[in-house]
Amino acid sequence: MRMQLLMARTSLGRPMTVLVSIIALCSVMITGCSSLEPDTSPPTRLSKQSHQPSASYTPDSRGFDVSGIKEDPDISRLLPDKIKITGELLNGAQTDYAPAEFLQSDGITPTGYDVDIVRALGKVLGVEGKTKHCEFDSLLPRIGTKYHIGVSSLTITAEREEKVNLVSYMEVSFQFGVPRGNPQNFHSNKLCGSTIGVQADTAQYVWLEKQSQQCVKMKKPPITVMSAKQQSDITTKVASGQYDAMLADAPVISWTVQQTNSHIEEYGEVFSSALVGVAVAKADQQLTEAIQQALQKLMDDGVIEEILAHYGTTHGALTKAELNPPPTIK
């Protein structure tokens, strides 16, 4: 999940030929970062979740088929006239965060589970759900002006709920990734002195910084937290052994494993979790209600779960679309 920091992209392999091919793969990858409040206690273990991307999925795939989703007149009537007139529900997202939102290999067409959720929302509301790229740090100020909604792996935090309405639809956990074979013998219970890559403005970034402060208090070497704007930069450096490990959303780590042909490996089990939500302008209560009811419809019909499963995330779909739920980290 994402907070409001920036991360980098990573690649793989020590031989130059492998590294080049991995960089090519990483160009279509995007990382997730949970915007959670940091916790200085040891990670809370959750049961192992399955986040393996579909073996048949490629960046050129058309994503989840939403053609069978029908308009719900009782919900679509809630849609503001300005959106009905244009026939478009416009979403803003930083399209470099696979498998949530990223670009197909043409470098133009958005894809990912968040993108497909927007398309599904449009179907329920009787309009076309469209996603356009927006730099993450400028997204929230543009909700209600340039974009109707924001679906971009937005972790629900108290700070964000002060700025926009957030309707929950998913819960995402943390996971570490390491170079193939874990050559630096990285251990999640011995983080002090490690060099870890992470996307900036994310919950993972905040969490690592907090852990590093604890290391200093215990008179141990701090964690060298290497942040970057794009996840692919992180991936490249981890795969090539420049960093000991990376920390991101569990679906992102599993996606990276597949797309890099296992030059990055999952390390340990997932831990912690936070809610992710759709952002709507505070002043637009009518659209907020429409989005909340449309999300609930998609949940009740099992569509959210099916979309996530299409991208290999078989856990995380919520059963209740809550408006501005209490921010939590589990």
mmCIF file of C-alpha atoms in Angstrom:
data_model
loop_
_atom_site.group_PDB
_atom_site.id
_atom_site.type_symbol
_atom_site.label_atom_id
_atom_site.label_comp_id
_atom_site.label_asym_id
_atom_site.label_seq_id
_atom_site.Cartn_x
_atom_site.Cartn_y
_atom_site.Cartn_z
ATOM 1 C CA MET A 1 0.000 0.000 0.000
ATOM 2 C CA ARG A 2 1.054 3.508 -0.489
ATOM 3 C CA MET A 3 1.461 6.333 1.915
ATOM 4 C CA GLN A 4 3.065 9.517 0.745
ATOM 5 C CA LEU A 5 6.704 8.697 0.398
ATOM 6 C CA LEU A 6 8.562 7.511 -2.708
ATOM 7 C CA MET A 7 10.193 4.186 -3.697
ATOM 8 C CA ALA A 8 12.356 2.698 -6.378
ATOM 9 C CA ARG A 9 12.414 -0.091 -8.946
ATOM 10 C CA THR A 10 14.688 -3.096 -8.934
ATOM 11 C CA SER A 11 16.093 -5.652 -11.377
ATOM 12 C CA LEU A 12 17.941 -8.888 -11.287
ATOM 13 C CA GLY A 13 20.899 -11.056 -11.932
ATOM 14 C CA ARG A 14 24.620 -10.667 -11.675
ATOM 15 C CA PRO A 15 25.584 -11.469 -15.288
ATOM 16 C CA MET A 16 25.008 -8.403 -17.456
ATOM 17 C CA THR A 17 22.732 -10.281 -19.856
ATOM 18 C CA VAL A 18 20.491 -11.358 -17.006
ATOM 19 C CA LEU A 19 20.485 -7.904 -15.504
ATOM 20 C CA VAL A 20 19.397 -6.321 -18.777
ATOM 21 C CA SER A 21 16.574 -8.812 -19.247
ATOM 22 C CA ILE A 22 15.396 -8.237 -15.715
ATOM 23 C CA ILE A 23 15.413 -4.502 -16.146
ATOM 24 C CA ALA A 24 13.153 -5.029 -19.129
ATOM 25 C CA LEU A 25 10.797 -7.104 -16.995
ATOM 26 C CA CYS A 26 10.845 -4.604 -14.189
ATOM 27 C CA SER A 27 9.826 -1.796 -16.505
ATOM 28 C CA VAL A 28 6.282 -3.126 -16.290
ATOM 29 C CA MET A 29 6.318 -3.760 -12.554
ATOM 30 C CA ILE A 30 4.947 -1.649 -9.795
ATOM 31 C CA THR A 31 5.347 -1.886 -6.083
ATOM 32 C CA GLY A 32 2.903 -1.590 -3.273
ATOM 33 C CA CYS A 33 3.373 0.076 0.017
ATOM 34 C CA SER A 34 1.090 0.001 2.961
ATOM 35 C CA SER A 35 0.503 3.342 4.553
ATOM 36 C CA LEU A 36 0.354 2.098 8.081
ATOM 37 C CA GLU A 37 1.360 3.585 11.357
ATOM 38 C CA PRO A 38 4.784 2.219 12.299
ATOM 39 C CA ASP A 39 5.103 -0.229 15.159
ATOM 40 C CA THR A 40 8.365 -0.709 16.983
ATOM 41 C CA SER A 41 7.335 -4.120 18.269
ATOM 42 C CA PRO A 42 8.349 -7.285 16.366
ATOM 43 C CA PRO A 43 6.275 -8.026 13.257
ATOM 44 C CA THR A 44 2.927 -9.672 13.887
ATOM 45 C CA ARG A 45 2.794 -12.959 12.028
ATOM 46 C CA LEU A 46 -0.195 -13.678 9.854
ATOM 47 C CA SER A 47 -1.086 -16.933 8.189
ATOM 48 C CA LYS A 48 0.681 -17.510 4.885
ATOM 49 C CA GLN A 49 -1.313 -15.967 2.055
ATOM 50 C CA SER A 50 -1.267 -16.859 -1.616
ATOM 51 C CA HIS A 51 -0.209 -14.015 -3.874
ATOM 52 C CA GLN A 52 1.043 -15.932 -6.898
ATOM 53 C CA PRO A 53 0.199 -14.131 -10.155
ATOM 54 C CA SER A 54 -1.693 -16.140 -12.733
ATOM 55 C CA ALA A 55 0.759 -18.047 -14.915
ATOM 56 C CA SER A 56 -1.248 -16.992 -17.967
ATOM 57 C CA TYR A 57 -1.112 -13.299 -17.148
ATOM 58 C CA THR A 58 1.256 -11.062 -19.102
ATOM 59 C CA PRO A 59 1.575 -7.277 -19.337
ATOM 60 C CA ASP A 60 -0.227 -7.480 -22.678
ATOM 61 C CA SER A 61 -3.262 -9.216 -21.223
ATOM 62 C CA ARG A 62 -6.467 -7.229 -21.237
ATOM 63 C CA GLY A 63 -6.979 -7.694 -17.555
ATOM 64 C CA PHE A 64 -10.131 -8.971 -15.896
ATOM 65 C CA ASP A 65 -13.208 -9.275 -18.120
ATOM 66 C CA VAL A 66 -15.839 -6.887 -16.735
ATOM 67 C CA SER A 67 -18.225 -7.243 -19.694
ATOM 68 C CA GLY A 68 -20.626 -9.414 -17.679
ATOM 69 C CA ILE A 69 -21.153 -6.792 -14.964
ATOM 70 C CA LYS A 70 -24.503 -5.057 -15.339
ATOM 71 C CA GLU A 71 -25.573 -1.570 -14.365
ATOM 72 C CA ASP A 72 -27.529 -1.377 -11.115
ATOM 73 C CA PRO A 73 -30.165 1.362 -11.626
ATOM 74 C CA ASP A 74 -30.706 1.806 -7.887
ATOM 75 C CA ILE A 75 -27.027 2.637 -7.498
ATOM 76 C CA SER A 76 -26.346 4.454 -10.775
ATOM 77 C CA ARG A 77 -29.102 6.971 -10.020
ATOM 78 C CA LEU A 78 -26.864 8.242 -7.216
ATOM 79 C CA LEU A 79 -24.173 9.250 -9.693
ATOM 80 C CA PRO A 80 -23.791 13.052 -10.041
ATOM 81 C CA ASP A 81 -25.146 14.488 -13.310
ATOM 82 C CA LYS A 82 -21.714 15.841 -14.278
ATOM 83 C CA ILE A 83 -20.425 12.270 -14.533
ATOM 84 C CA LYS A 84 -23.546 10.927 -16.233
ATOM 85 C CA ILE A 85 -23.233 13.606 -18.924
ATOM 86 C CA THR A 86 -19.614 12.762 -19.784
ATOM 87 C CA GLY A 87 -20.201 9.030 -19.371
ATOM 88 C CA GLU A 88 -16.801 8.640 -17.687
ATOM 89 C CA LEU A 89 -15.717 7.950 -14.127
ATOM 90 C CA LEU A 90 -12.136 9.218 -14.124
ATOM 91 C CA ASN A 91 -9.605 7.705 -11.747
ATOM 92 C CA GLY A 92 -6.118 8.991 -10.986
ATOM 93 C CA ALA A 93 -3.330 6.518 -10.163
ATOM 94 C CA GLN A 94 0.451 6.334 -10.286
ATOM 95 C CA THR A 95 0.732 3.559 -12.833
ATOM 96 C CA ASP A 96 3.982 1.994 -11.685
ATOM 97 C CA TYR A 97 2.834 -0.217 -8.867
ATOM 98 C CA ALA A 98 2.308 -3.746 -10.185
ATOM 99 C CA PRO A 99 0.167 -5.716 -9.843
ATOM 100 C CA ALA A 100 -2.164 -2.986 -8.528
ATOM 101 C CA GLU A 101 -1.719 -0.400 -11.266
ATOM 102 C CA PHE A 102 0.871 -0.342 -14.019
ATOM 103 C CA LEU A 103 1.212 0.022 -17.775
ATOM 104 C CA GLN A 104 1.020 -2.704 -20.365
ATOM 105 C CA SER A 105 4.104 -3.214 -22.517
ATOM 106 C CA ASP A 106 2.891 -0.509 -24.905
ATOM 107 C CA GLY A 107 3.769 1.978 -22.159
ATOM 108 C CA ILE A 108 0.347 3.609 -22.538
ATOM 109 C CA THR A 109 -2.476 1.323 -21.453
ATOM 110 C CA PRO A 110 -3.116 1.064 -17.685
ATOM 111 C CA THR A 111 -3.743 -2.382 -16.218
ATOM 112 C CA GLY A 112 -3.745 -4.044 -12.793
ATOM 113 C CA TYR A 113 -6.323 -4.962 -10.187
ATOM 114 C CA ASP A 114 -7.028 -1.363 -9.123
ATOM 115 C CA VAL A 115 -7.547 -0.408 -12.765
ATOM 116 C CA ASP A 116 -9.979 -3.301 -13.227
ATOM 117 C CA ILE A 117 -11.846 -2.401 -10.040
ATOM 118 C CA VAL A 118 -12.389 1.080 -11.477
ATOM 119 C CA ARG A 119 -13.664 -0.463 -14.705
ATOM 120 C CA ALA A 120 -16.021 -2.671 -12.686
ATOM 121 C CA LEU A 121 -17.265 0.320 -10.695
ATOM 122 C CA GLY A 122 -18.041 2.056 -13.963
ATOM 123 C CA LYS A 123 -20.100 -0.915 -15.122
ATOM 124 C CA VAL A 124 -22.254 -0.888 -11.984
ATOM 125 C CA LEU A 125 -22.713 2.873 -12.337
ATOM 126 C CA GLY A 126 -23.527 2.770 -16.052
ATOM 127 C CA VAL A 127 -20.457 4.728 -17.191
ATOM 128 C CA GLU A 128 -16.926 3.937 -18.354
ATOM 129 C CA GLY A 129 -14.371 3.643 -15.568
ATOM 130 C CA LYS A 130 -11.092 5.068 -16.861
ATOM 131 C CA THR A 131 -7.679 5.380 -15.204
ATOM 132 C CA LYS A 132 -5.075 7.993 -16.043
ATOM 133 C CA HIS A 133 -1.562 8.367 -14.677
ATOM 134 C CA CYS A 134 -0.987 10.848 -11.867
ATOM 135 C CA GLU A 135 2.136 11.235 -9.747
ATOM 136 C CA PHE A 136 1.308 9.829 -6.346
ATOM 137 C CA ASP A 137 2.250 12.859 -4.258
ATOM 138 C CA SER A 138 -0.091 15.101 -6.286
ATOM 139 C CA LEU A 139 -3.065 12.718 -6.437
ATOM 140 C CA LEU A 140 -5.108 13.646 -3.366
ATOM 141 C CA PRO A 141 -5.149 17.408 -4.086
ATOM 142 C CA ARG A 142 -6.597 16.620 -7.529
ATOM 143 C CA ILE A 143 -9.461 14.449 -6.336
ATOM 144 C CA GLY A 144 -12.690 16.307 -7.085
ATOM 145 C CA THR A 145 -11.080 18.575 -9.656
ATOM 146 C CA LYS A 146 -9.043 16.679 -12.247
ATOM 147 C CA TYR A 147 -10.115 13.196 -11.105
ATOM 148 C CA HIS A 148 -13.432 11.967 -9.745
ATOM 149 C CA ILE A 149 -11.784 9.285 -7.608
ATOM 150 C CA GLY A 150 -8.375 7.989 -6.584
ATOM 151 C CA VAL A 151 -7.729 4.240 -6.670
ATOM 152 C CA SER A 152 -3.968 3.871 -6.356
ATOM 153 C CA SER A 153 -3.146 1.501 -3.488
ATOM 154 C CA LEU A 154 -4.094 4.236 -1.024
ATOM 155 C CA THR A 155 -3.661 3.057 2.529
ATOM 156 C CA ILE A 156 -6.299 4.448 4.841
ATOM 157 C CA THR A 157 -4.741 6.778 7.409
ATOM 158 C CA ALA A 158 -6.155 9.414 9.742
ATOM 159 C CA GLU A 159 -4.238 12.109 7.873
ATOM 160 C CA ARG A 160 -5.780 11.125 4.550
ATOM 161 C CA GLU A 161 -9.267 10.860 5.999
ATOM 162 C CA GLU A 162 -8.970 14.516 6.966
ATOM 163 C CA LYS A 163 -8.452 15.419 3.295
ATOM 164 C CA VAL A 164 -10.731 13.034 1.393
ATOM 165 C CA ASN A 165 -13.395 10.411 1.948
ATOM 166 C CA LEU A 166 -11.991 6.877 1.812
ATOM 167 C CA VAL A 167 -14.102 3.790 1.128
ATOM 168 C CA SER A 168 -12.354 0.518 2.011
ATOM 169 C CA TYR A 169 -12.180 -2.394 -0.424
ATOM 170 C CA MET A 170 -9.015 -4.354 0.394
ATOM 171 C CA GLU A 171 -6.519 -5.255 3.098
ATOM 172 C CA VAL A 172 -2.836 -5.713 2.274
ATOM 173 C CA SER A 173 0.099 -7.139 4.240
ATOM 174 C CA PHE A 174 3.886 -6.580 4.275
ATOM 175 C CA GLN A 175 6.530 -9.016 3.053
ATOM 176 C CA PHE A 176 10.294 -9.043 2.527
ATOM 177 C CA GLY A 177 12.005 -10.064 -0.686
ATOM 178 C CA VAL A 178 15.672 -11.075 -1.011
ATOM 179 C CA PRO A 179 18.081 -11.865 -3.861
ATOM 180 C CA ARG A 180 17.992 -15.468 -5.051
ATOM 181 C CA GLY A 181 19.580 -17.691 -2.425
ATOM 182 C CA ASN A 182 19.638 -14.892 0.175
ATOM 183 C CA PRO A 183 23.413 -14.369 -0.292
ATOM 184 C CA GLN A 184 23.689 -11.796 2.514
ATOM 185 C CA ASN A 185 21.959 -14.177 4.941
ATOM 186 C CA PHE A 186 19.277 -11.580 5.632
ATOM 187 C CA HIS A 187 17.135 -12.323 8.680
ATOM 188 C CA SER A 188 13.986 -10.400 9.597
ATOM 189 C CA ASN A 189 14.731 -10.823 13.301
ATOM 190 C CA LYS A 190 18.143 -9.184 12.839
ATOM 191 C CA LEU A 191 17.370 -6.039 10.882
ATOM 192 C CA CYS A 192 19.973 -3.783 12.531
ATOM 193 C CA GLY A 193 22.864 -3.168 10.163
ATOM 194 C CA SER A 194 20.939 -4.436 7.103
ATOM 195 C CA THR A 195 20.540 -2.499 3.871
ATOM 196 C CA ILE A 196 16.909 -2.624 2.771
ATOM 197 C CA GLY A 197 15.271 -1.118 -0.291
ATOM 198 C CA VAL A 198 11.793 0.359 -0.006
ATOM 199 C CA GLN A 199 9.547 2.730 -1.900
ATOM 200 C CA ALA A 200 9.370 6.192 -0.426
ATOM 201 C CA ASP A 201 6.153 7.577 1.049
ATOM 202 C CA THR A 202 5.011 4.137 2.069
ATOM 203 C CA ALA A 203 4.055 2.514 5.321
ATOM 204 C CA GLN A 204 6.957 0.139 4.828
ATOM 205 C CA TYR A 205 9.337 3.091 4.654
ATOM 206 C CA VAL A 206 7.965 4.541 7.879
ATOM 207 C CA TRP A 207 8.080 1.132 9.546
ATOM 208 C CA LEU A 208 11.732 0.590 8.596
ATOM 209 C CA GLU A 209 12.731 4.063 9.764
ATOM 210 C CA LYS A 210 11.110 3.334 13.111
ATOM 211 C CA GLN A 211 12.914 0.014 13.377
ATOM 212 C CA SER A 212 16.189 1.751 12.579
ATOM 213 C CA GLN A 213 15.616 4.247 15.394
ATOM 214 C CA GLN A 214 15.110 1.342 17.761
ATOM 215 C CA CYS A 215 18.400 -0.156 16.603
ATOM 216 C CA VAL A 216 20.190 3.072 17.524
ATOM 217 C CA LYS A 217 18.509 3.183 20.928
ATOM 218 C CA MET A 218 19.796 -0.336 21.544
ATOM 219 C CA LYS A 219 23.280 0.856 20.505
ATOM 220 C CA LYS A 220 23.248 -1.342 17.410
ATOM 221 C CA PRO A 221 23.994 -0.330 13.791
ATOM 222 C CA PRO A 222 21.017 1.431 12.177
ATOM 223 C CA ILE A 223 19.186 -0.010 9.205
ATOM 224 C CA THR A 224 20.358 1.549 5.956
ATOM 225 C CA VAL A 225 16.982 2.382 4.414
ATOM 226 C CA MET A 226 17.388 2.886 0.659
ATOM 227 C CA SER A 227 14.281 4.572 -0.744
ATOM 228 C CA ALA A 228 13.376 5.412 -4.314
ATOM 229 C CA LYS A 229 10.405 6.789 -6.198
ATOM 230 C CA GLN A 230 9.867 3.718 -8.358
ATOM 231 C CA GLN A 231 9.760 0.151 -7.169
ATOM 232 C CA SER A 232 11.582 -1.164 -10.216
ATOM 233 C CA ASP A 233 14.720 0.724 -9.140
ATOM 234 C CA ILE A 234 14.586 -1.116 -5.828
ATOM 235 C CA THR A 235 14.092 -4.455 -7.562
ATOM 236 C CA THR A 236 17.148 -3.980 -9.748
ATOM 237 C CA LYS A 237 19.428 -3.281 -6.825
ATOM 238 C CA VAL A 238 18.122 -6.155 -4.726
ATOM 239 C CA ALA A 239 18.363 -8.617 -7.607
ATOM 240 C CA SER A 240 21.934 -7.571 -8.309
ATOM 241 C CA GLY A 241 22.888 -7.965 -4.639
ATOM 242 C CA GLN A 242 23.404 -4.265 -3.882
ATOM 243 C CA TYR A 243 20.763 -4.403 -1.137
ATOM 244 C CA ASP A 244 20.224 -7.194 1.373
ATOM 245 C CA ALA A 245 16.461 -7.165 0.964
ATOM 246 C CA MET A 246 13.388 -5.176 -0.042
ATOM 247 C CA LEU A 247 10.111 -4.570 1.793
ATOM 248 C CA ALA A 248 6.782 -4.039 0.033
ATOM 249 C CA ASP A 249 3.177 -5.199 -0.129
ATOM 250 C CA ALA A 250 2.934 -8.986 -0.280
ATOM 251 C CA PRO A 251 1.249 -8.999 -3.737
ATOM 252 C CA VAL A 252 4.067 -6.818 -5.061
ATOM 253 C CA ILE A 253 6.749 -9.175 -3.758
ATOM 254 C CA SER A 254 5.068 -12.219 -5.283
ATOM 255 C CA TRP A 255 4.575 -10.394 -8.573
ATOM 256 C CA THR A 256 8.251 -9.432 -8.561
ATOM 257 C CA VAL A 257 9.279 -13.046 -7.951
ATOM 258 C CA GLN A 258 7.387 -14.181 -11.034
ATOM 259 C CA GLN A 259 8.343 -11.307 -13.311
ATOM 260 C CA THR A 260 12.046 -11.639 -12.451
ATOM 261 C CA ASN A 261 12.054 -15.404 -12.919
ATOM 262 C CA SER A 262 12.790 -15.900 -9.208
ATOM 263 C CA HIS A 263 15.900 -13.692 -9.168
ATOM 264 C CA ILE A 264 14.014 -12.175 -6.255
ATOM 265 C CA GLU A 265 12.660 -14.610 -3.660
ATOM 266 C CA GLU A 266 9.959 -14.187 -1.031
ATOM 267 C CA TYR A 267 11.419 -14.135 2.457
ATOM 268 C CA GLY A 268 9.390 -15.349 5.418
ATOM 269 C CA GLU A 269 5.676 -14.963 5.914
ATOM 270 C CA VAL A 270 3.536 -11.879 5.522
ATOM 271 C CA PHE A 271 3.091 -9.652 8.561
ATOM 272 C CA SER A 272 1.044 -6.631 9.564
ATOM 273 C CA SER A 273 -1.824 -5.377 7.429
ATOM 274 C CA ALA A 274 -3.739 -2.215 6.607
ATOM 275 C CA LEU A 275 -6.888 -1.186 4.788
ATOM 276 C CA VAL A 276 -6.803 0.282 1.296
ATOM 277 C CA GLY A 277 -9.516 2.614 0.035
ATOM 278 C CA VAL A 278 -11.049 4.569 -2.836
ATOM 279 C CA ALA A 279 -10.595 8.321 -2.387
ATOM 280 C CA VAL A 280 -13.494 10.697 -3.111
ATOM 281 C CA ALA A 281 -13.659 14.450 -2.491
ATOM 282 C CA LYS A 282 -15.114 15.440 0.885
ATOM 283 C CA ALA A 283 -17.459 17.883 -0.838
ATOM 284 C CA ASP A 284 -18.874 15.195 -3.119
ATOM 285 C CA GLN A 285 -21.075 13.192 -0.760
ATOM 286 C CA GLN A 286 -23.344 12.053 -3.602
ATOM 287 C CA LEU A 287 -20.459 10.426 -5.460
ATOM 288 C CA THR A 288 -19.117 9.029 -2.196
ATOM 289 C CA GLU A 289 -22.412 7.226 -1.569
ATOM 290 C CA ALA A 290 -22.504 5.938 -5.141
ATOM 291 C CA ILE A 291 -18.960 4.552 -4.874
ATOM 292 C CA GLN A 292 -19.637 2.955 -1.491
ATOM 293 C CA GLN A 293 -22.776 1.203 -2.743
ATOM 294 C CA ALA A 294 -21.125 0.156 -6.009
ATOM 295 C CA LEU A 295 -18.151 -1.319 -4.133
ATOM 296 C CA GLN A 296 -20.509 -3.175 -1.808
ATOM 297 C CA LYS A 297 -22.343 -4.568 -4.836
ATOM 298 C CA LEU A 298 -19.061 -5.806 -6.320
ATOM 299 C CA MET A 299 -18.141 -7.377 -2.973
ATOM 300 C CA ASP A 300 -21.521 -9.079 -2.581
ATOM 301 C CA ASP A 301 -21.240 -10.503 -6.108
ATOM 302 C CA GLY A 302 -17.696 -11.750 -5.499
ATOM 303 C CA VAL A 303 -16.252 -9.528 -8.232
ATOM 304 C CA ILE A 304 -13.562 -7.843 -6.096
ATOM 305 C CA GLU A 305 -12.288 -11.256 -5.034
ATOM 306 C CA GLU A 306 -12.270 -12.481 -8.652
ATOM 307 C CA ILE A 307 -10.346 -9.425 -9.853
ATOM 308 C CA LEU A 308 -7.688 -9.838 -7.158
ATOM 309 C CA ALA A 309 -7.420 -13.556 -7.947
ATOM 310 C CA HIS A 310 -6.822 -12.709 -11.612
ATOM 311 C CA TYR A 311 -3.595 -11.034 -10.486
ATOM 312 C CA GLY A 312 -2.690 -13.783 -8.026
ATOM 313 C CA THR A 313 -3.928 -12.134 -4.841
ATOM 314 C CA THR A 314 -6.298 -14.683 -3.354
ATOM 315 C CA HIS A 315 -6.611 -12.966 0.026
ATOM 316 C CA GLY A 316 -7.335 -9.347 0.859
ATOM 317 C CA ALA A 317 -10.819 -8.699 -0.536
ATOM 318 C CA LEU A 318 -13.119 -7.184 2.082
ATOM 319 C CA THR A 319 -16.784 -8.065 2.591
ATOM 320 C CA LYS A 320 -17.893 -4.609 3.707
ATOM 321 C CA ALA A 321 -17.215 -1.275 2.028
ATOM 322 C CA GLU A 322 -16.820 1.112 4.953
ATOM 323 C CA LEU A 323 -16.690 4.889 4.681
ATOM 324 C CA ASN A 324 -13.742 6.356 6.567
ATOM 325 C CA PRO A 325 -13.148 3.294 8.773
ATOM 326 C CA PRO A 326 -10.776 3.644 11.737
ATOM 327 C CA PRO A 327 -7.205 3.355 10.392
ATOM 328 C CA THR A 328 -5.688 0.140 11.652
ATOM 329 C CA ILE A 329 -2.491 -1.793 11.426
ATOM 330 C CA LYS A 330 -2.753 -5.449 12.345
#
